[in-house]
């Protein structure tokens, strides 16, 4: 029987275990000092002023939309090549979601498509309030150009950097929010570093930071009261919030993993180079690499197969899995999900994205993946291409 090589996997060290045990033996196992240390660590890592931890990136994205005032009747745009949470977070707020087509070679939002779409939307008075770019696989979108558009058309930007902690844009860390209002990271176990489940929103704006903290915890404030405090027990709920907190057990794991972020990224980048070297012999395939302006943490190793039909793409995907290679699609376009089709989206709406998702898939990449396994992945790719 073949061993199964997944497309991604978390790695836990003795230090990770030690940190979590320390947290378990401490006074606070709910959100406490470790969650605070973790959010400070994340903010420092990406050069932003404030970090606010959440129990997932999905809740951080939801809170980010609320903090920017997204409500019923507003319009939010995101990439259709993403995980559904990038769009759902605006649906939670009652907003109307629309998508931006991608660059066919990278899967990232196409700035050209965005420019055209904004111009058209402006004519019919349907401009978005927020745009959520997605740094697919760890490669940053072109944020400078997007931010220039945001000044012309007046939208906010939330970066969905779930894949991109430790990546850079223009030589600066993703998450410094130079070109955005808020950046969100995910610490789900399949991502670059993990806290079991968890997320963090970073920002340079103190008002936004305060809003995010309040939304995270039921909408409750313990200072700055609107009414006179009748006693020390007093707290105020001024708006509806959620219980979206990260606890200290999760944060302790995140803190330990954060300490070796650079080491993890070096290992991922080394593995990408190994794939590049191995794949040079297969002319039909290319690894999707970082754009010139971004250094990627390589959350994913995505390959693209030239001139492959939709049917052969499915066959190759199936062949890989049958032969023990846990390939995965990142992503089936969000607008083709049944829920979004019911809102009126259909096949053909975003043709580049549809082509991208039927010519690409992710191959295994994670700390601990051996050179032999990488060779096997490429060998199965080669034989697979020969049989379809
Ligand atoms: C994983 C992921 C999310 C959601 O992250 P969670 O922490 O699991 O909620 C959102 N957007 C993208 C692009 C993701 O990959």
Tab-separated table of C-alpha atoms and ligand atoms in Angstrom:
chain	number	residue	atom	x	y	z
A	1	UNK	CA	0.000	0.000	0.000
A	2	UNK	CA	1.198	3.498	-0.835
A	3	UNK	CA	1.940	5.953	1.951
A	4	UNK	CA	-0.304	9.041	1.814
A	5	UNK	CA	1.498	12.366	1.379
A	6	UNK	CA	-0.899	15.194	2.330
A	7	UNK	CA	-0.719	18.628	0.682
A	8	UNK	CA	-0.076	20.294	4.022
A	9	UNK	CA	0.459	19.325	7.641
A	10	UNK	CA	1.253	21.017	10.950
A	11	UNK	CA	4.464	20.285	12.855
A	12	UNK	CA	4.597	20.227	16.672
A	13	UNK	CA	7.920	20.427	18.540
A	14	UNK	CA	8.829	19.644	22.160
A	15	UNK	CA	8.968	23.384	22.810
A	16	UNK	CA	5.391	23.778	21.513
A	17	UNK	CA	4.255	21.132	23.995
A	18	UNK	CA	6.263	22.734	26.808
A	19	UNK	CA	4.664	26.152	26.158
A	20	UNK	CA	1.139	24.716	26.163
A	21	UNK	CA	1.828	22.791	29.395
A	22	UNK	CA	3.045	26.018	31.018
A	23	UNK	CA	-0.166	27.728	29.948
A	24	UNK	CA	-2.229	24.850	31.360
A	25	UNK	CA	-0.464	25.198	34.718
A	26	UNK	CA	-0.984	28.970	34.843
A	27	UNK	CA	-3.812	30.978	36.403
A	28	UNK	CA	-5.520	31.834	33.117
A	29	UNK	CA	-6.588	29.376	30.482
A	30	UNK	CA	-9.128	31.707	28.857
A	31	UNK	CA	-7.939	34.841	27.033
A	32	UNK	CA	-5.170	36.278	29.192
A	33	UNK	CA	-1.543	37.412	29.194
A	34	UNK	CA	-0.429	34.875	26.570
A	35	UNK	CA	-3.052	35.999	24.053
A	36	UNK	CA	-1.816	39.542	24.636
A	37	UNK	CA	1.812	38.500	24.140
A	38	UNK	CA	0.848	36.665	20.977
A	39	UNK	CA	-0.975	39.630	19.471
A	40	UNK	CA	1.955	41.901	20.314
A	41	UNK	CA	4.295	39.333	18.725
A	42	UNK	CA	2.238	39.191	15.542
A	43	UNK	CA	2.043	42.997	15.310
A	44	UNK	CA	5.830	43.242	15.807
A	45	UNK	CA	6.505	40.532	13.229
A	46	UNK	CA	4.612	42.399	10.557
A	47	UNK	CA	5.452	45.934	11.613
A	48	UNK	CA	1.960	47.137	12.479
A	49	UNK	CA	0.948	49.041	15.610
A	50	UNK	CA	-1.792	46.795	17.017
A	51	UNK	CA	-2.778	43.136	16.939
A	52	UNK	CA	-6.093	41.671	18.075
A	53	UNK	CA	-6.294	37.888	18.383
A	54	UNK	CA	-9.425	35.933	17.441
A	55	UNK	CA	-10.516	32.304	17.647
A	56	UNK	CA	-10.222	32.063	13.845
A	57	UNK	CA	-9.378	34.159	10.806
A	58	UNK	CA	-13.031	33.841	9.822
A	59	UNK	CA	-14.163	35.646	12.978
A	60	UNK	CA	-11.352	38.195	12.528
A	61	UNK	CA	-12.607	38.876	8.979
A	62	UNK	CA	-16.167	39.222	10.248
A	63	UNK	CA	-15.074	41.656	12.973
A	64	UNK	CA	-12.965	43.586	10.443
A	65	UNK	CA	-16.035	44.134	8.246
A	66	UNK	CA	-18.069	45.321	11.233
A	67	UNK	CA	-15.263	47.616	12.395
A	68	UNK	CA	-15.271	49.281	8.965
A	69	UNK	CA	-19.021	49.763	9.197
A	70	UNK	CA	-20.125	47.160	6.631
A	71	UNK	CA	-23.884	46.662	6.867
A	72	UNK	CA	-26.959	45.772	4.841
A	73	UNK	CA	-26.949	47.526	1.477
A	74	UNK	CA	-23.158	47.884	1.359
A	75	UNK	CA	-21.087	46.154	-1.311
A	76	UNK	CA	-17.948	44.116	-0.638
A	77	UNK	CA	-15.661	42.688	-3.328
A	78	UNK	CA	-13.156	39.888	-2.947
A	79	UNK	CA	-11.315	37.301	-5.004
A	80	UNK	CA	-13.301	34.327	-6.247
A	81	UNK	CA	-10.101	32.257	-6.005
A	82	UNK	CA	-10.126	31.960	-2.228
A	83	UNK	CA	-11.565	30.062	0.687
A	84	UNK	CA	-15.274	30.792	1.153
A	85	UNK	CA	-14.626	32.734	4.374
A	86	UNK	CA	-13.195	35.659	2.355
A	87	UNK	CA	-16.696	36.270	0.976
A	88	UNK	CA	-18.864	34.900	3.783
A	89	UNK	CA	-17.501	37.490	6.232
A	90	UNK	CA	-19.363	40.210	4.305
A	91	UNK	CA	-22.520	38.091	3.952
A	92	UNK	CA	-22.602	37.884	7.789
A	93	UNK	CA	-23.001	41.684	7.803
A	94	UNK	CA	-25.878	41.592	5.311
A	95	UNK	CA	-23.713	43.104	2.567
A	96	UNK	CA	-23.865	42.253	-1.134
A	97	UNK	CA	-20.785	40.344	-2.278
A	98	UNK	CA	-19.221	40.547	-5.719
A	99	UNK	CA	-15.993	39.103	-7.051
A	100	UNK	CA	-12.989	40.282	-9.033
A	101	UNK	CA	-11.514	38.050	-11.700
A	102	UNK	CA	-7.937	36.866	-11.260
A	103	UNK	CA	-4.738	36.896	-13.236
A	104	UNK	CA	-4.770	33.584	-15.069
A	105	UNK	CA	-1.112	32.831	-14.241
A	106	UNK	CA	-1.074	33.656	-10.538
A	107	UNK	CA	-4.635	33.288	-9.214
A	108	UNK	CA	-4.223	36.734	-7.584
A	109	UNK	CA	-6.755	39.522	-8.161
A	110	UNK	CA	-6.080	41.095	-11.541
A	111	UNK	CA	-5.476	44.825	-11.037
A	112	UNK	CA	-6.459	45.387	-14.644
A	113	UNK	CA	-9.838	43.681	-14.128
A	114	UNK	CA	-10.253	45.596	-10.883
A	115	UNK	CA	-9.620	48.940	-12.586
A	116	UNK	CA	-12.229	48.237	-15.259
A	117	UNK	CA	-14.759	46.922	-12.762
A	118	UNK	CA	-14.360	49.990	-10.546
A	119	UNK	CA	-14.830	52.351	-13.453
A	120	UNK	CA	-18.037	50.571	-14.479
A	121	UNK	CA	-19.306	50.415	-10.897
A	122	UNK	CA	-18.664	54.095	-10.443
A	123	UNK	CA	-20.873	54.913	-13.444
A	124	UNK	CA	-23.846	53.081	-11.954
A	125	UNK	CA	-23.154	54.184	-8.397
A	126	UNK	CA	-22.397	50.683	-7.135
A	127	UNK	CA	-18.896	51.081	-5.764
A	128	UNK	CA	-17.753	48.704	-3.023
A	129	UNK	CA	-17.299	49.904	0.537
A	130	UNK	CA	-14.589	47.310	1.162
A	131	UNK	CA	-12.305	45.213	-1.029
A	132	UNK	CA	-10.713	42.079	0.417
A	133	UNK	CA	-7.605	41.042	-1.560
A	134	UNK	CA	-6.315	37.521	-0.873
A	135	UNK	CA	-2.587	36.769	-0.823
A	136	UNK	CA	-2.967	33.352	-2.411
A	137	UNK	CA	-0.380	30.779	-1.384
A	138	UNK	CA	1.672	33.487	0.341
A	139	UNK	CA	2.229	35.767	-2.671
A	140	UNK	CA	1.096	39.308	-1.942
A	141	UNK	CA	-1.287	41.094	-4.281
A	142	UNK	CA	-0.024	44.356	-5.762
A	143	UNK	CA	-1.076	46.498	-2.829
A	144	UNK	CA	0.384	49.826	-3.931
A	145	UNK	CA	-1.719	49.881	-7.065
A	146	UNK	CA	-4.821	48.746	-5.193
A	147	UNK	CA	-4.321	51.466	-2.606
A	148	UNK	CA	-4.054	54.082	-5.367
A	149	UNK	CA	-7.396	52.848	-6.702
A	150	UNK	CA	-8.844	53.008	-3.178
A	151	UNK	CA	-8.002	56.696	-3.033
A	152	UNK	CA	-9.728	57.360	-6.346
A	153	UNK	CA	-12.836	55.302	-5.617
A	154	UNK	CA	-12.972	55.580	-1.829
A	155	UNK	CA	-13.091	51.989	-0.630
A	156	UNK	CA	-11.500	50.374	2.426
A	157	UNK	CA	-9.069	47.458	2.184
A	158	UNK	CA	-8.956	44.339	4.388
A	159	UNK	CA	-6.067	42.067	3.398
A	160	UNK	CA	-6.921	38.393	3.789
A	161	UNK	CA	-3.379	37.280	4.576
A	162	UNK	CA	-4.450	33.890	5.946
A	163	UNK	CA	-1.718	32.370	3.746
A	164	UNK	CA	0.889	35.047	4.123
A	165	UNK	CA	2.370	35.520	7.592
A	166	UNK	CA	6.085	36.182	7.074
A	167	UNK	CA	5.715	37.128	3.392
A	168	UNK	CA	6.870	40.511	2.167
A	169	UNK	CA	5.571	43.103	-0.272
A	170	UNK	CA	8.045	45.595	-1.733
A	171	UNK	CA	10.617	44.525	0.859
A	172	UNK	CA	8.293	45.160	3.807
A	173	UNK	CA	6.321	42.604	5.802
A	174	UNK	CA	2.770	41.747	4.746
A	175	UNK	CA	0.571	43.064	7.546
A	176	UNK	CA	2.280	46.407	8.106
A	177	UNK	CA	-0.990	47.870	6.748
A	178	UNK	CA	0.802	50.555	4.748
A	179	UNK	CA	-1.783	50.049	2.009
A	180	UNK	CA	-4.756	48.699	3.971
A	181	UNK	CA	-6.972	49.357	6.977
A	182	UNK	CA	-6.718	45.871	8.457
A	183	UNK	CA	-4.795	42.662	7.697
A	184	UNK	CA	-6.009	39.251	8.882
A	185	UNK	CA	-3.915	36.108	9.506
A	186	UNK	CA	-5.049	32.518	10.140
A	187	UNK	CA	-3.443	30.016	12.498
A	188	UNK	CA	-5.434	26.991	11.414
A	189	UNK	CA	-3.143	23.901	11.564
A	190	UNK	CA	-2.738	23.737	7.804
A	191	UNK	CA	-1.396	27.316	7.647
A	192	UNK	CA	2.224	28.473	8.082
A	193	UNK	CA	2.144	28.607	11.883
A	194	UNK	CA	-0.690	27.347	14.062
A	195	UNK	CA	-2.421	27.960	17.374
A	196	UNK	CA	-4.699	24.928	16.913
A	197	UNK	CA	-7.394	27.247	15.633
A	198	UNK	CA	-6.992	30.990	15.660
A	199	UNK	CA	-6.553	34.248	13.837
A	200	UNK	CA	-5.283	37.761	14.315
A	201	UNK	CA	-6.246	41.132	12.871
A	202	UNK	CA	-3.577	43.839	12.739
A	203	UNK	CA	-4.033	47.560	12.130
A	204	UNK	CA	-2.314	50.917	12.655
A	205	UNK	CA	-5.566	52.683	13.568
A	206	UNK	CA	-6.362	52.862	17.284
A	207	UNK	CA	-10.117	53.347	16.722
A	208	UNK	CA	-10.273	50.233	14.580
A	209	UNK	CA	-8.228	48.322	17.152
A	210	UNK	CA	-10.638	49.332	19.930
A	211	UNK	CA	-13.626	48.347	17.821
A	212	UNK	CA	-12.100	44.967	17.017
A	213	UNK	CA	-11.460	44.252	20.722
A	214	UNK	CA	-15.021	45.185	21.639
A	215	UNK	CA	-16.602	43.109	18.850
A	216	UNK	CA	-14.439	40.157	19.915
A	217	UNK	CA	-15.935	40.222	23.398
A	218	UNK	CA	-19.749	40.617	23.255
A	219	UNK	CA	-19.625	44.342	22.488
A	220	UNK	CA	-18.750	44.954	26.123
A	221	UNK	CA	-16.697	47.961	27.258
A	222	UNK	CA	-15.099	48.236	30.670
A	223	UNK	CA	-14.136	51.927	30.372
A	224	UNK	CA	-15.255	55.028	28.443
A	225	UNK	CA	-18.834	54.656	29.616
A	226	UNK	CA	-21.758	56.427	28.006
A	227	UNK	CA	-23.643	56.409	31.288
A	228	UNK	CA	-22.401	57.149	34.772
A	229	UNK	CA	-20.888	54.072	36.423
A	230	UNK	CA	-23.091	52.981	39.349
A	231	UNK	CA	-20.376	50.741	40.878
A	232	UNK	CA	-17.189	48.762	40.391
A	233	UNK	CA	-19.098	45.818	38.943
A	234	UNK	CA	-20.258	47.993	36.030
A	235	UNK	CA	-19.651	47.289	32.345
A	236	UNK	CA	-21.482	48.506	29.313
A	237	UNK	CA	-22.698	46.812	26.159
A	238	UNK	CA	-23.083	49.521	23.544
A	239	UNK	CA	-23.372	47.309	20.469
A	240	UNK	CA	-23.856	43.622	19.738
A	241	UNK	CA	-20.606	41.668	19.764
A	242	UNK	CA	-19.541	38.039	19.805
A	243	UNK	CA	-17.455	35.606	21.783
A	244	UNK	CA	-14.594	35.458	19.280
A	245	UNK	CA	-11.691	35.259	21.739
A	246	UNK	CA	-8.533	33.195	21.418
A	247	UNK	CA	-7.666	31.467	24.697
A	248	UNK	CA	-4.237	31.270	26.335
A	249	UNK	CA	-3.758	27.597	25.471
A	250	UNK	CA	-4.047	28.446	21.793
A	251	UNK	CA	-1.919	31.571	22.189
A	252	UNK	CA	0.875	29.637	23.945
A	253	UNK	CA	1.129	27.275	20.962
A	254	UNK	CA	1.054	30.255	18.608
A	255	UNK	CA	3.810	32.011	20.595
A	256	UNK	CA	6.068	29.003	20.382
A	257	UNK	CA	5.466	28.549	16.655
A	258	UNK	CA	5.976	32.255	15.993
A	259	UNK	CA	9.506	31.958	17.419
A	260	UNK	CA	10.479	29.708	14.522
A	261	UNK	CA	8.504	31.421	11.749
A	262	UNK	CA	11.630	32.354	9.772
A	263	UNK	CA	12.996	28.821	10.065
A	264	UNK	CA	9.708	27.383	8.778
A	265	UNK	CA	9.691	29.783	5.831
A	266	UNK	CA	13.310	28.962	4.945
A	267	UNK	CA	12.362	25.277	4.868
A	268	UNK	CA	9.292	25.897	2.694
A	269	UNK	CA	11.305	28.010	0.256
A	270	UNK	CA	13.986	25.316	0.094
A	271	UNK	CA	11.346	22.712	-0.768
A	272	UNK	CA	9.948	24.955	-3.514
A	273	UNK	CA	13.449	25.137	-5.022
A	274	UNK	CA	13.684	21.335	-4.904
A	275	UNK	CA	10.380	21.084	-6.790
A	276	UNK	CA	11.504	23.680	-9.332
A	277	UNK	CA	14.647	21.679	-10.045
A	278	UNK	CA	12.752	18.391	-10.306
A	279	UNK	CA	10.011	19.818	-12.496
A	280	UNK	CA	12.309	21.396	-15.107
A	281	UNK	CA	12.143	18.082	-16.989
A	282	UNK	CA	8.341	18.201	-17.295
A	283	UNK	CA	7.713	20.874	-19.883
A	284	UNK	CA	3.908	21.031	-19.420
A	285	UNK	CA	4.146	21.997	-15.767
A	286	UNK	CA	5.250	25.123	-13.952
A	287	UNK	CA	5.295	25.942	-10.258
A	288	UNK	CA	3.507	29.187	-9.534
A	289	UNK	CA	6.222	31.301	-7.968
A	290	UNK	CA	6.235	34.623	-6.158
A	291	UNK	CA	5.764	37.840	-8.161
A	292	UNK	CA	8.896	40.034	-8.423
A	293	UNK	CA	7.582	42.477	-5.807
A	294	UNK	CA	6.777	39.859	-3.144
A	295	UNK	CA	8.808	37.332	-1.177
A	296	UNK	CA	6.441	34.478	-0.386
A	297	UNK	CA	6.291	32.302	2.724
A	298	UNK	CA	4.972	29.620	0.350
A	299	UNK	CA	1.952	28.448	2.260
A	300	UNK	CA	1.210	26.356	-0.836
A	301	UNK	CA	3.071	24.760	-3.714
A	302	UNK	CA	0.649	25.360	-6.573
A	303	UNK	CA	1.418	23.971	-10.010
A	304	UNK	CA	-0.158	24.946	-13.290
A	305	UNK	CA	-0.428	22.574	-16.231
A	306	UNK	CA	-0.199	24.194	-19.656
A	307	UNK	CA	-2.917	23.532	-22.211
A	308	UNK	CA	-4.701	20.913	-20.136
A	309	UNK	CA	-8.419	20.323	-20.649
A	310	UNK	CA	-10.833	20.480	-17.747
A	311	UNK	CA	-11.450	16.765	-18.099
A	312	UNK	CA	-7.766	15.825	-18.104
A	313	UNK	CA	-7.169	18.129	-15.134
A	314	UNK	CA	-9.746	16.088	-13.184
A	315	UNK	CA	-8.189	12.853	-14.379
A	316	UNK	CA	-4.692	13.912	-13.351
A	317	UNK	CA	-5.981	15.088	-9.964
A	318	UNK	CA	-7.658	11.712	-9.414
A	319	UNK	CA	-4.567	9.837	-10.567
A	320	UNK	CA	-2.413	11.723	-8.049
A	321	UNK	CA	-4.721	10.879	-5.164
A	322	UNK	CA	-5.031	7.239	-6.236
A	323	UNK	CA	-1.278	7.082	-6.079
A	324	UNK	CA	-0.966	8.460	-2.568
A	325	UNK	CA	-0.328	12.125	-3.371
A	326	UNK	CA	-2.798	14.293	-1.435
A	327	UNK	CA	-3.164	17.062	-3.977
A	328	UNK	CA	-5.730	19.796	-3.282
A	329	UNK	CA	-7.477	22.461	-5.319
A	330	UNK	CA	-6.908	26.075	-4.216
A	331	UNK	CA	-9.599	26.915	-5.073
A	332	UNK	CA	-12.833	26.032	-6.784
A	333	UNK	CA	-14.134	29.572	-7.466
A	334	UNK	CA	-16.383	30.841	-4.671
A	335	UNK	CA	-18.956	32.201	-7.131
A	336	UNK	CA	-19.634	28.628	-8.328
A	337	UNK	CA	-20.549	27.394	-4.846
A	338	UNK	CA	-24.283	26.549	-4.702
A	339	UNK	CA	-24.939	29.299	-2.134
A	340	UNK	CA	-23.436	31.973	-4.393
A	341	UNK	CA	-25.080	30.549	-7.516
A	342	UNK	CA	-28.387	31.031	-5.743
A	343	UNK	CA	-27.456	34.716	-5.404
A	344	UNK	CA	-27.216	34.854	-9.203
A	345	UNK	CA	-23.602	34.019	-10.037
A	346	UNK	CA	-22.992	31.514	-12.795
A	347	UNK	CA	-20.361	29.816	-14.904
A	348	UNK	CA	-18.647	32.262	-17.235
A	349	UNK	CA	-18.870	35.212	-14.831
A	350	UNK	CA	-15.141	35.140	-14.039
A	351	UNK	CA	-13.506	33.245	-16.897
A	352	UNK	CA	-9.860	33.658	-15.818
A	353	UNK	CA	-10.642	32.253	-12.389
A	354	UNK	CA	-12.534	29.342	-13.898
A	355	UNK	CA	-9.600	28.517	-16.176
A	356	UNK	CA	-7.143	28.934	-13.320
A	357	UNK	CA	-9.020	26.448	-11.140
A	358	UNK	CA	-9.217	23.852	-13.899
A	359	UNK	CA	-5.514	24.048	-14.806
A	360	UNK	CA	-3.892	24.158	-11.363
A	361	UNK	CA	-3.686	22.326	-8.050
A	362	UNK	CA	-1.474	22.211	-4.955
A	363	UNK	CA	1.128	19.528	-4.390
A	364	UNK	CA	2.495	18.582	-0.943
A	365	UNK	CA	4.583	21.158	0.946
A	366	UNK	CA	5.153	21.195	4.705
A	367	UNK	CA	7.969	21.123	7.261
A	368	UNK	CA	9.156	17.538	7.485
A	369	UNK	CA	8.345	16.599	3.881
A	370	UNK	CA	11.347	14.508	2.753
A	371	UNK	CA	13.334	14.823	-0.453
A	372	UNK	CA	12.270	11.282	-1.349
A	373	UNK	CA	8.612	12.227	-0.993
A	374	UNK	CA	9.150	15.276	-3.207
A	375	UNK	CA	10.786	13.050	-5.838
A	376	UNK	CA	7.839	10.705	-5.631
A	377	UNK	CA	5.348	13.561	-6.088
A	378	UNK	CA	7.099	14.683	-9.270
A	379	UNK	CA	7.513	11.136	-10.533
A	380	UNK	CA	3.769	10.442	-10.097
A	381	UNK	CA	3.028	13.755	-11.841
A	382	UNK	CA	5.150	12.625	-14.772
A	383	UNK	CA	3.532	9.184	-15.074
A	384	UNK	CA	0.109	10.736	-14.531
A	385	UNK	CA	0.621	13.139	-17.423
A	386	UNK	CA	1.689	10.171	-19.532
A	387	UNK	CA	-1.496	8.191	-18.827
A	388	UNK	CA	-4.174	10.844	-19.285
B	1	LIG	C1	-7.931	29.389	6.062
B	1	LIG	C2	-8.464	30.596	5.416
B	1	LIG	C3	-9.430	31.406	6.025
B	1	LIG	C4	-10.111	31.037	7.298
B	1	LIG	O1	-9.227	30.760	8.325
B	1	LIG	P1	-9.759	30.130	9.685
B	1	LIG	O2	-8.703	30.513	10.668
B	1	LIG	O3	-9.831	28.649	9.454
B	1	LIG	O4	-11.077	30.707	9.993
B	1	LIG	C5	-9.818	32.573	5.388
B	1	LIG	N1	-9.306	32.912	4.196
B	1	LIG	C6	-8.384	32.156	3.567
B	1	LIG	C7	-7.832	32.607	2.262
B	1	LIG	C8	-7.956	30.960	4.150
B	1	LIG	O5	-7.089	30.184	3.509
